Amino acid sequence: MVITGASSGIGLATARSAAAHGARIVLAARNGDALTEIQEEIRGRGGEAIHVVADVGRREAVQAIADAAIERYGRIDTWVNDAGLSIFGRLEEVSDEDHDRLFQTNFWGVVYGSLVAVPHLKRSGGVLINLGSVASDIAFPLQGMYCASKHAIKGFTDALRIELDEEGADVAVTLIKPAAIDTPFPQHARNYTDHEPKLPPPVYDPQEVALAILSASEHPQRDIYVGGAGRLMSAFQAVAPRTFDRIGRTMVGQQMRDEPPRHRSGALHEAGDDGEVRGDHPGYVQRRSFYTRAALHPAATGLLMTAGVAAAAALMRGGARR
């Protein structure tokens, strides 16, 4: 299993869980020191891992990840494109350089990872797992270009899936769509605001995303939402987009702590402080998503989707009456 963005957050949680279940891991990220520590930690627990220092925004660096995996293990069964960053700031205020860098990592990192991985996955009958977001379906203020990159990832992933299916390739493609997750994501983001950033509630534990990724590696699904709130917001936006836009205005305040910024630059242009799975979200963190755990069982998914759309419609009707 190849995992990009493996030095912190969701990628690190996934690497540890996959290694504990017997997978041989190829860790990839920009922070070589953090990757070395994680590699030794996994080996110390009886697992198997190697690491490759790579900036996924460069295709040749992504190719080097695949080459290292094949040289060491002879095959790639699962490739997880997890690396990603954000910017907190109004779209008009963010520099072109920062916007370009975000898209290079978030979008082109997934494109390069997918296109490098697919030839190997065709041979192994493997699984490609791309990390989108609930922001693949909806948009919210202060992270506009992040939302745009996640929309682009969804479009690319869906088109690639169709092309592989038409070709008859034995490759499963899954898009994971997490809601807000308690990782160091806000601290790694470039920050243009006058406040320390945070994620809007509800916020979920990163282990729930790792669970979804591991499930998809063995029992692929087309899309997996992590967090019932994310699924509900997606359904709500689909049936009442203008109402959702008005509600979305409240997310400006929900993404700011009442404290000054700590590190404005974040990890957008260079590796940051890595090695941690969880962040320091100041509010309540939901340790489990019962929606996601039920949705990982295909028989339950249809019922959950119906319930989500019905709930969104009920919210819309209530908002209209008010």
JSON list of C-alpha atoms in Angstrom, two decimals, residues 85-86 88 181-191 196-199 257 259 262-268 270 272-274 276-282:
[
{"chain": "A", "resi": 85, "resn": "LEU", "atom": "CA", "xyz": [-3.17, 21.38, 2.15]},
{"chain": "A", "resi": 86, "resn": "SER", "atom": "CA", "xyz": [-5.42, 24.40, 2.52]},
{"chain": "A", "resi": 88, "resn": "PHE", "atom": "CA", "xyz": [-7.55, 30.20, 5.12]},
{"chain": "A", "resi": 181, "resn": "ILE", "atom": "CA", "xyz": [-11.44, 15.82, 10.74]},
{"chain": "A", "resi": 182, "resn": "ASP", "atom": "CA", "xyz": [-9.33, 16.54, 13.83]},
{"chain": "A", "resi": 183, "resn": "THR", "atom": "CA", "xyz": [-5.85, 16.51, 12.27]},
{"chain": "A", "resi": 184, "resn": "PRO", "atom": "CA", "xyz": [-3.10, 19.18, 12.16]},
{"chain": "A", "resi": 185, "resn": "PHE", "atom": "CA", "xyz": [-4.79, 20.41, 8.94]},
{"chain": "A", "resi": 186, "resn": "PRO", "atom": "CA", "xyz": [-5.52, 23.97, 10.24]},
{"chain": "A", "resi": 187, "resn": "GLN", "atom": "CA", "xyz": [-1.97, 24.42, 11.53]},
{"chain": "A", "resi": 188, "resn": "HIS", "atom": "CA", "xyz": [-0.50, 23.22, 8.22]},
{"chain": "A", "resi": 189, "resn": "ALA", "atom": "CA", "xyz": [-2.64, 25.67, 6.23]},
{"chain": "A", "resi": 190, "resn": "ARG", "atom": "CA", "xyz": [-1.45, 29.05, 4.95]},
{"chain": "A", "resi": 191, "resn": "ASN", "atom": "CA", "xyz": [-3.33, 31.63, 7.02]},
{"chain": "A", "resi": 196, "resn": "GLU", "atom": "CA", "xyz": [-5.81, 31.05, 14.50]},
{"chain": "A", "resi": 197, "resn": "PRO", "atom": "CA", "xyz": [-7.89, 28.86, 12.15]},
{"chain": "A", "resi": 198, "resn": "LYS", "atom": "CA", "xyz": [-10.02, 25.89, 13.07]},
{"chain": "A", "resi": 199, "resn": "LEU", "atom": "CA", "xyz": [-12.47, 23.59, 11.35]},
{"chain": "A", "resi": 257, "resn": "ARG", "atom": "CA", "xyz": [-10.48, 30.81, 17.05]},
{"chain": "A", "resi": 259, "resn": "GLU", "atom": "CA", "xyz": [-6.78, 33.95, 19.45]},
{"chain": "A", "resi": 262, "resn": "ARG", "atom": "CA", "xyz": [0.45, 31.09, 15.45]},
{"chain": "A", "resi": 263, "resn": "HIS", "atom": "CA", "xyz": [2.15, 30.27, 12.16]},
{"chain": "A", "resi": 264, "resn": "ARG", "atom": "CA", "xyz": [0.78, 32.05, 9.11]},
{"chain": "A", "resi": 265, "resn": "SER", "atom": "CA", "xyz": [2.97, 30.31, 6.52]},
{"chain": "A", "resi": 266, "resn": "GLY", "atom": "CA", "xyz": [1.91, 26.80, 7.49]},
{"chain": "A", "resi": 267, "resn": "ALA", "atom": "CA", "xyz": [3.28, 23.98, 5.36]},
{"chain": "A", "resi": 268, "resn": "LEU", "atom": "CA", "xyz": [2.12, 25.23, 1.98]},
{"chain": "A", "resi": 270, "resn": "GLU", "atom": "CA", "xyz": [7.74, 23.64, 2.74]},
{"chain": "A", "resi": 272, "resn": "GLY", "atom": "CA", "xyz": [5.88, 21.55, 8.44]},
{"chain": "A", "resi": 273, "resn": "ASP", "atom": "CA", "xyz": [5.97, 19.94, 11.87]},
{"chain": "A", "resi": 274, "resn": "ASP", "atom": "CA", "xyz": [4.80, 16.39, 11.23]},
{"chain": "A", "resi": 276, "resn": "GLU", "atom": "CA", "xyz": [1.01, 13.79, 14.73]},
{"chain": "A", "resi": 277, "resn": "VAL", "atom": "CA", "xyz": [-2.28, 12.18, 13.75]},
{"chain": "A", "resi": 278, "resn": "ARG", "atom": "CA", "xyz": [-4.59, 14.49, 15.69]},
{"chain": "A", "resi": 279, "resn": "GLY", "atom": "CA", "xyz": [-4.80, 18.24, 15.87]},
{"chain": "A", "resi": 280, "resn": "ASP", "atom": "CA", "xyz": [-5.90, 20.42, 18.77]},
{"chain": "A", "resi": 281, "resn": "HIS", "atom": "CA", "xyz": [-9.48, 21.19, 17.82]},
{"chain": "A", "resi": 282, "resn": "PRO", "atom": "CA", "xyz": [-10.89, 23.32, 20.67]}
]
